[in-house]
């Protein structure tokens, strides 16, 4: 006889509101908003100043911040920068992410990148419309596209919980020889 092992999700993404990849121009300023779902802002290039309720902080390349539901947030850029912004709803151990700033590992950056690529293939809307309020699924969207987006985001969130340390700095060491690189691979 086989016994089924049931799955108890730690985090469950229930849906997406928007996904953006946005290139900010010089002196960009978003006055701010609040909404009843989560939002991640990740700085892919450059740096930005964000406001989260009454706190102001700088995010630099490779850093992300989690805005909790109903938190007022805004962003300002003095020079050029690029960001990924994902707004979504989730359940489970959500308190872990409240007001957290994270330095992402290359694996975590890849998961966010995969989510954006999947979104671009699945929705008609341009990823660069930062004022977008609704995503429209393509009639010929790849099978399972939104499920894969959910999987990428849940994987990303669980990896942050497992790391536990949001200040993690990835150590990059150059192999001393091709043989060492081959061994690592």
PDB file of N, CA and C in Angstrom, residues 60-123:
ATOM      1  N   UNK A  60      20.085  49.713  -4.298  1.00  0.00           N
ATOM      2  CA  UNK A  60      21.082  49.700  -5.360  1.00  0.00           C
ATOM      3  C   UNK A  60      20.943  48.412  -6.159  1.00  0.00           C
ATOM      4  N   UNK A  61      21.685  48.340  -7.230  1.00  0.00           N
ATOM      5  CA  UNK A  61      21.626  47.181  -8.122  1.00  0.00           C
ATOM      6  C   UNK A  61      21.735  45.883  -7.321  1.00  0.00           C
ATOM      7  N   UNK A  62      20.787  44.959  -7.586  1.00  0.00           N
ATOM      8  CA  UNK A  62      20.795  43.661  -6.922  1.00  0.00           C
ATOM      9  C   UNK A  62      19.975  43.607  -5.648  1.00  0.00           C
ATOM     10  N   UNK A  63      19.372  44.734  -5.245  1.00  0.00           N
ATOM     11  CA  UNK A  63      18.581  44.767  -4.012  1.00  0.00           C
ATOM     12  C   UNK A  63      17.087  44.853  -4.319  1.00  0.00           C
ATOM     13  N   UNK A  64      16.307  44.284  -3.406  1.00  0.00           N
ATOM     14  CA  UNK A  64      14.850  44.286  -3.536  1.00  0.00           C
ATOM     15  C   UNK A  64      14.238  44.722  -2.209  1.00  0.00           C
ATOM     16  N   UNK A  65      13.015  45.217  -2.298  1.00  0.00           N
ATOM     17  CA  UNK A  65      12.260  45.585  -1.089  1.00  0.00           C
ATOM     18  C   UNK A  65      10.841  45.079  -1.244  1.00  0.00           C
ATOM     19  N   UNK A  66      10.268  44.603  -0.139  1.00  0.00           N
ATOM     20  CA  UNK A  66       8.900  44.081  -0.113  1.00  0.00           C
ATOM     21  C   UNK A  66       7.974  45.098   0.542  1.00  0.00           C
ATOM     22  N   UNK A  67       7.021  45.579  -0.241  1.00  0.00           N
ATOM     23  CA  UNK A  67       5.984  46.458   0.298  1.00  0.00           C
ATOM     24  C   UNK A  67       4.798  45.589   0.695  1.00  0.00           C
ATOM     25  N   UNK A  68       4.413  45.661   1.960  1.00  0.00           N
ATOM     26  CA  UNK A  68       3.284  44.870   2.447  1.00  0.00           C
ATOM     27  C   UNK A  68       1.963  45.510   2.001  1.00  0.00           C
ATOM     28  N   UNK A  69       0.877  44.762   2.078  1.00  0.00           N
ATOM     29  CA  UNK A  69      -0.427  45.320   1.689  1.00  0.00           C
ATOM     30  C   UNK A  69      -0.772  46.569   2.500  1.00  0.00           C
ATOM     31  N   UNK A  70      -1.373  47.525   1.820  1.00  0.00           N
ATOM     32  CA  UNK A  70      -1.840  48.790   2.384  1.00  0.00           C
ATOM     33  C   UNK A  70      -0.718  49.713   2.855  1.00  0.00           C
ATOM     34  N   UNK A  71       0.497  49.438   2.460  1.00  0.00           N
ATOM     35  CA  UNK A  71       1.622  50.309   2.807  1.00  0.00           C
ATOM     36  C   UNK A  71       1.790  51.351   1.712  1.00  0.00           C
ATOM     37  N   UNK A  72       1.870  52.620   2.110  1.00  0.00           N
ATOM     38  CA  UNK A  72       2.144  53.663   1.132  1.00  0.00           C
ATOM     39  C   UNK A  72       3.582  53.487   0.655  1.00  0.00           C
ATOM     40  N   UNK A  73       3.786  53.579  -0.658  1.00  0.00           N
ATOM     41  CA  UNK A  73       5.134  53.461  -1.209  1.00  0.00           C
ATOM     42  C   UNK A  73       5.279  54.321  -2.461  1.00  0.00           C
ATOM     43  N   UNK A  74       6.510  54.807  -2.647  1.00  0.00           N
ATOM     44  CA  UNK A  74       6.840  55.662  -3.777  1.00  0.00           C
ATOM     45  C   UNK A  74       8.276  55.371  -4.184  1.00  0.00           C
ATOM     46  N   UNK A  75       8.655  55.849  -5.369  1.00  0.00           N
ATOM     47  CA  UNK A  75      10.026  55.648  -5.855  1.00  0.00           C
ATOM     48  C   UNK A  75      10.491  56.906  -6.580  1.00  0.00           C
ATOM     49  N   UNK A  76      11.779  57.182  -6.430  1.00  0.00           N
ATOM     50  CA  UNK A  76      12.384  58.342  -7.056  1.00  0.00           C
ATOM     51  C   UNK A  76      13.772  57.959  -7.557  1.00  0.00           C
ATOM     52  N   UNK A  77      14.114  58.426  -8.757  1.00  0.00           N
ATOM     53  CA  UNK A  77      15.401  58.116  -9.354  1.00  0.00           C
ATOM     54  C   UNK A  77      16.043  59.429  -9.794  1.00  0.00           C
ATOM     55  N   UNK A  78      17.295  59.646  -9.401  1.00  0.00           N
ATOM     56  CA  UNK A  78      17.981  60.864  -9.832  1.00  0.00           C
ATOM     57  C   UNK A  78      18.757  60.636 -11.120  1.00  0.00           C
ATOM     58  N   UNK A  79      19.253  59.425 -11.320  1.00  0.00           N
ATOM     59  CA  UNK A  79      19.963  59.074 -12.544  1.00  0.00           C
ATOM     60  C   UNK A  79      19.188  57.934 -13.204  1.00  0.00           C
ATOM     61  N   UNK A  80      19.716  57.352 -14.235  1.00  0.00           N
ATOM     62  CA  UNK A  80      19.020  56.260 -14.909  1.00  0.00           C
ATOM     63  C   UNK A  80      19.064  54.996 -14.053  1.00  0.00           C
ATOM     64  N   UNK A  81      17.999  54.207 -14.108  1.00  0.00           N
ATOM     65  CA  UNK A  81      17.923  52.939 -13.376  1.00  0.00           C
ATOM     66  C   UNK A  81      16.882  52.054 -14.053  1.00  0.00           C
ATOM     67  N   UNK A  82      16.932  50.758 -13.738  1.00  0.00           N
ATOM     68  CA  UNK A  82      15.936  49.787 -14.227  1.00  0.00           C
ATOM     69  C   UNK A  82      15.455  48.970 -13.048  1.00  0.00           C
ATOM     70  N   UNK A  83      14.195  48.574 -13.105  1.00  0.00           N
ATOM     71  CA  UNK A  83      13.664  47.757 -12.016  1.00  0.00           C
ATOM     72  C   UNK A  83      12.673  46.725 -12.527  1.00  0.00           C
ATOM     73  N   UNK A  84      12.521  45.695 -11.714  1.00  0.00           N
ATOM     74  CA  UNK A  84      11.438  44.730 -11.879  1.00  0.00           C
ATOM     75  C   UNK A  84      10.487  45.008 -10.727  1.00  0.00           C
ATOM     76  N   UNK A  85       9.214  45.153 -11.055  1.00  0.00           N
ATOM     77  CA  UNK A  85       8.192  45.351 -10.029  1.00  0.00           C
ATOM     78  C   UNK A  85       7.138  44.273 -10.233  1.00  0.00           C
ATOM     79  N   UNK A  86       6.867  43.521  -9.186  1.00  0.00           N
ATOM     80  CA  UNK A  86       5.865  42.462  -9.237  1.00  0.00           C
ATOM     81  C   UNK A  86       4.865  42.726  -8.127  1.00  0.00           C
ATOM     82  N   UNK A  87       3.583  42.843  -8.478  1.00  0.00           N
ATOM     83  CA  UNK A  87       2.540  42.987  -7.465  1.00  0.00           C
ATOM     84  C   UNK A  87       1.659  41.739  -7.515  1.00  0.00           C
ATOM     85  N   UNK A  88       1.357  41.215  -6.324  1.00  0.00           N
ATOM     86  CA  UNK A  88       0.718  39.907  -6.232  1.00  0.00           C
ATOM     87  C   UNK A  88       0.038  39.732  -4.883  1.00  0.00           C
ATOM     88  N   UNK A  89      -0.785  38.712  -4.788  1.00  0.00           N
ATOM     89  CA  UNK A  89      -1.374  38.343  -3.496  1.00  0.00           C
ATOM     90  C   UNK A  89      -0.843  36.975  -3.108  1.00  0.00           C
ATOM     91  N   UNK A  90      -0.694  36.792  -1.805  1.00  0.00           N
ATOM     92  CA  UNK A  90      -0.186  35.509  -1.317  1.00  0.00           C
ATOM     93  C   UNK A  90      -0.747  35.239   0.064  1.00  0.00           C
ATOM     94  N   UNK A  91      -0.659  33.968   0.451  1.00  0.00           N
ATOM     95  CA  UNK A  91      -1.054  33.562   1.795  1.00  0.00           C
ATOM     96  C   UNK A  91       0.050  32.674   2.348  1.00  0.00           C
ATOM     97  N   UNK A  92      -0.020  32.416   3.633  1.00  0.00           N
ATOM     98  CA  UNK A  92       1.002  31.606   4.290  1.00  0.00           C
ATOM     99  C   UNK A  92       1.829  32.460   5.224  1.00  0.00           C
ATOM    100  N   UNK A  93       3.119  32.179   5.285  1.00  0.00           N
ATOM    101  CA  UNK A  93       4.028  32.889   6.190  1.00  0.00           C
ATOM    102  C   UNK A  93       4.446  34.243   5.617  1.00  0.00           C
ATOM    103  N   UNK A  94       3.467  35.106   5.439  1.00  0.00           N
ATOM    104  CA  UNK A  94       3.701  36.389   4.773  1.00  0.00           C
ATOM    105  C   UNK A  94       4.403  37.408   5.673  1.00  0.00           C
ATOM    106  N   UNK A  95       4.234  37.297   6.991  1.00  0.00           N
ATOM    107  CA  UNK A  95       4.850  38.260   7.910  1.00  0.00           C
ATOM    108  C   UNK A  95       6.362  38.326   7.730  1.00  0.00           C
ATOM    109  N   UNK A  96       6.939  37.238   7.280  1.00  0.00           N
ATOM    110  CA  UNK A  96       8.384  37.158   7.079  1.00  0.00           C
ATOM    111  C   UNK A  96       8.893  38.258   6.149  1.00  0.00           C
ATOM    112  N   UNK A  97       8.063  38.707   5.200  1.00  0.00           N
ATOM    113  CA  UNK A  97       8.496  39.629   4.160  1.00  0.00           C
ATOM    114  C   UNK A  97       8.217  41.099   4.464  1.00  0.00           C
ATOM    115  N   UNK A  98       7.500  41.372   5.547  1.00  0.00           N
ATOM    116  CA  UNK A  98       7.110  42.756   5.843  1.00  0.00           C
ATOM    117  C   UNK A  98       8.318  43.661   6.003  1.00  0.00           C
ATOM    118  N   UNK A  99       8.358  44.714   5.188  1.00  0.00           N
ATOM    119  CA  UNK A  99       9.396  45.742   5.256  1.00  0.00           C
ATOM    120  C   UNK A  99      10.809  45.186   5.152  1.00  0.00           C
ATOM    121  N   UNK A 100      10.984  44.133   4.359  1.00  0.00           N
ATOM    122  CA  UNK A 100      12.295  43.520   4.224  1.00  0.00           C
ATOM    123  C   UNK A 100      13.008  44.020   2.974  1.00  0.00           C
ATOM    124  N   UNK A 101      14.291  44.301   3.165  1.00  0.00           N
ATOM    125  CA  UNK A 101      15.185  44.654   2.076  1.00  0.00           C
ATOM    126  C   UNK A 101      16.119  43.463   1.902  1.00  0.00           C
ATOM    127  N   UNK A 102      16.344  43.053   0.671  1.00  0.00           N
ATOM    128  CA  UNK A 102      17.158  41.865   0.423  1.00  0.00           C
ATOM    129  C   UNK A 102      18.188  42.123  -0.661  1.00  0.00           C
ATOM    130  N   UNK A 103      19.381  41.584  -0.462  1.00  0.00           N
ATOM    131  CA  UNK A 103      20.405  41.532  -1.509  1.00  0.00           C
ATOM    132  C   UNK A 103      20.263  40.156  -2.129  1.00  0.00           C
ATOM    133  N   UNK A 104      19.859  40.089  -3.397  1.00  0.00           N
ATOM    134  CA  UNK A 104      19.518  38.812  -4.013  1.00  0.00           C
ATOM    135  C   UNK A 104      20.750  38.069  -4.510  1.00  0.00           C
ATOM    136  N   UNK A 105      20.678  36.752  -4.422  1.00  0.00           N
ATOM    137  CA  UNK A 105      21.712  35.878  -4.975  1.00  0.00           C
ATOM    138  C   UNK A 105      21.469  35.756  -6.479  1.00  0.00           C
ATOM    139  N   UNK A 106      22.423  35.206  -7.198  1.00  0.00           N
ATOM    140  CA  UNK A 106      22.240  35.037  -8.645  1.00  0.00           C
ATOM    141  C   UNK A 106      21.080  34.085  -8.929  1.00  0.00           C
ATOM    142  N   UNK A 107      20.893  33.054  -8.108  1.00  0.00           N
ATOM    143  CA  UNK A 107      19.773  32.125  -8.301  1.00  0.00           C
ATOM    144  C   UNK A 107      18.439  32.844  -8.103  1.00  0.00           C
ATOM    145  N   UNK A 108      18.355  33.709  -7.110  1.00  0.00           N
ATOM    146  CA  UNK A 108      17.117  34.461  -6.869  1.00  0.00           C
ATOM    147  C   UNK A 108      16.854  35.450  -7.994  1.00  0.00           C
ATOM    148  N   UNK A 109      17.908  36.089  -8.499  1.00  0.00           N
ATOM    149  CA  UNK A 109      17.744  37.010  -9.634  1.00  0.00           C
ATOM    150  C   UNK A 109      17.262  36.260 -10.870  1.00  0.00           C
ATOM    151  N   UNK A 110      17.761  35.050 -11.060  1.00  0.00           N
ATOM    152  CA  UNK A 110      17.340  34.228 -12.195  1.00  0.00           C
ATOM    153  C   UNK A 110      15.864  33.881 -12.093  1.00  0.00           C
ATOM    154  N   UNK A 111      15.387  33.555 -10.896  1.00  0.00           N
ATOM    155  CA  UNK A 111      13.968  33.236 -10.714  1.00  0.00           C
ATOM    156  C   UNK A 111      13.089  34.440 -11.066  1.00  0.00           C
ATOM    157  N   UNK A 112      13.480  35.627 -10.622  1.00  0.00           N
ATOM    158  CA  UNK A 112      12.717  36.833 -10.972  1.00  0.00           C
ATOM    159  C   UNK A 112      12.763  37.084 -12.471  1.00  0.00           C
ATOM    160  N   UNK A 113      13.920  36.894 -13.066  1.00  0.00           N
ATOM    161  CA  UNK A 113      14.076  37.077 -14.506  1.00  0.00           C
ATOM    162  C   UNK A 113      13.194  36.094 -15.279  1.00  0.00           C
ATOM    163  N   UNK A 114      13.164  34.845 -14.846  1.00  0.00           N
ATOM    164  CA  UNK A 114      12.311  33.837 -15.492  1.00  0.00           C
ATOM    165  C   UNK A 114      10.836  34.221 -15.403  1.00  0.00           C
ATOM    166  N   UNK A 115      10.437  34.770 -14.273  1.00  0.00           N
ATOM    167  CA  UNK A 115       9.051  35.219 -14.102  1.00  0.00           C
ATOM    168  C   UNK A 115       8.734  36.308 -15.121  1.00  0.00           C
ATOM    169  N   UNK A 116       9.636  37.265 -15.292  1.00  0.00           N
ATOM    170  CA  UNK A 116       9.418  38.367 -16.237  1.00  0.00           C
ATOM    171  C   UNK A 116       9.365  37.850 -17.670  1.00  0.00           C
ATOM    172  N   UNK A 117      10.252  36.946 -18.031  1.00  0.00           N
ATOM    173  CA  UNK A 117      10.261  36.369 -19.384  1.00  0.00           C
ATOM    174  C   UNK A 117       8.951  35.632 -19.649  1.00  0.00           C
ATOM    175  N   UNK A 118       8.501  34.844 -18.686  1.00  0.00           N
ATOM    176  CA  UNK A 118       7.236  34.108 -18.836  1.00  0.00           C
ATOM    177  C   UNK A 118       6.068  35.069 -18.985  1.00  0.00           C
ATOM    178  N   UNK A 119       6.082  36.138 -18.215  1.00  0.00           N
ATOM    179  CA  UNK A 119       5.019  37.143 -18.292  1.00  0.00           C
ATOM    180  C   UNK A 119       4.998  37.804 -19.671  1.00  0.00           C
ATOM    181  N   UNK A 120       6.162  38.155 -20.193  1.00  0.00           N
ATOM    182  CA  UNK A 120       6.252  38.809 -21.504  1.00  0.00           C
ATOM    183  C   UNK A 120       5.703  37.926 -22.615  1.00  0.00           C
ATOM    184  N   UNK A 121       5.860  36.604 -22.475  1.00  0.00           N
ATOM    185  CA  UNK A 121       5.353  35.672 -23.485  1.00  0.00           C
ATOM    186  C   UNK A 121       3.852  35.422 -23.336  1.00  0.00           C
ATOM    187  N   UNK A 122       3.306  35.772 -22.181  1.00  0.00           N
ATOM    188  CA  UNK A 122       1.942  35.370 -21.838  1.00  0.00           C
ATOM    189  C   UNK A 122       0.898  36.470 -21.926  1.00  0.00           C
ATOM    190  N   UNK A 123       1.331  37.725 -21.818  1.00  0.00           N
ATOM    191  CA  UNK A 123       0.379  38.828 -21.764  1.00  0.00           C
ATOM    192  C   UNK A 123       0.631  39.819 -22.890  1.00  0.00           C
TER     193      UNK A 123
END
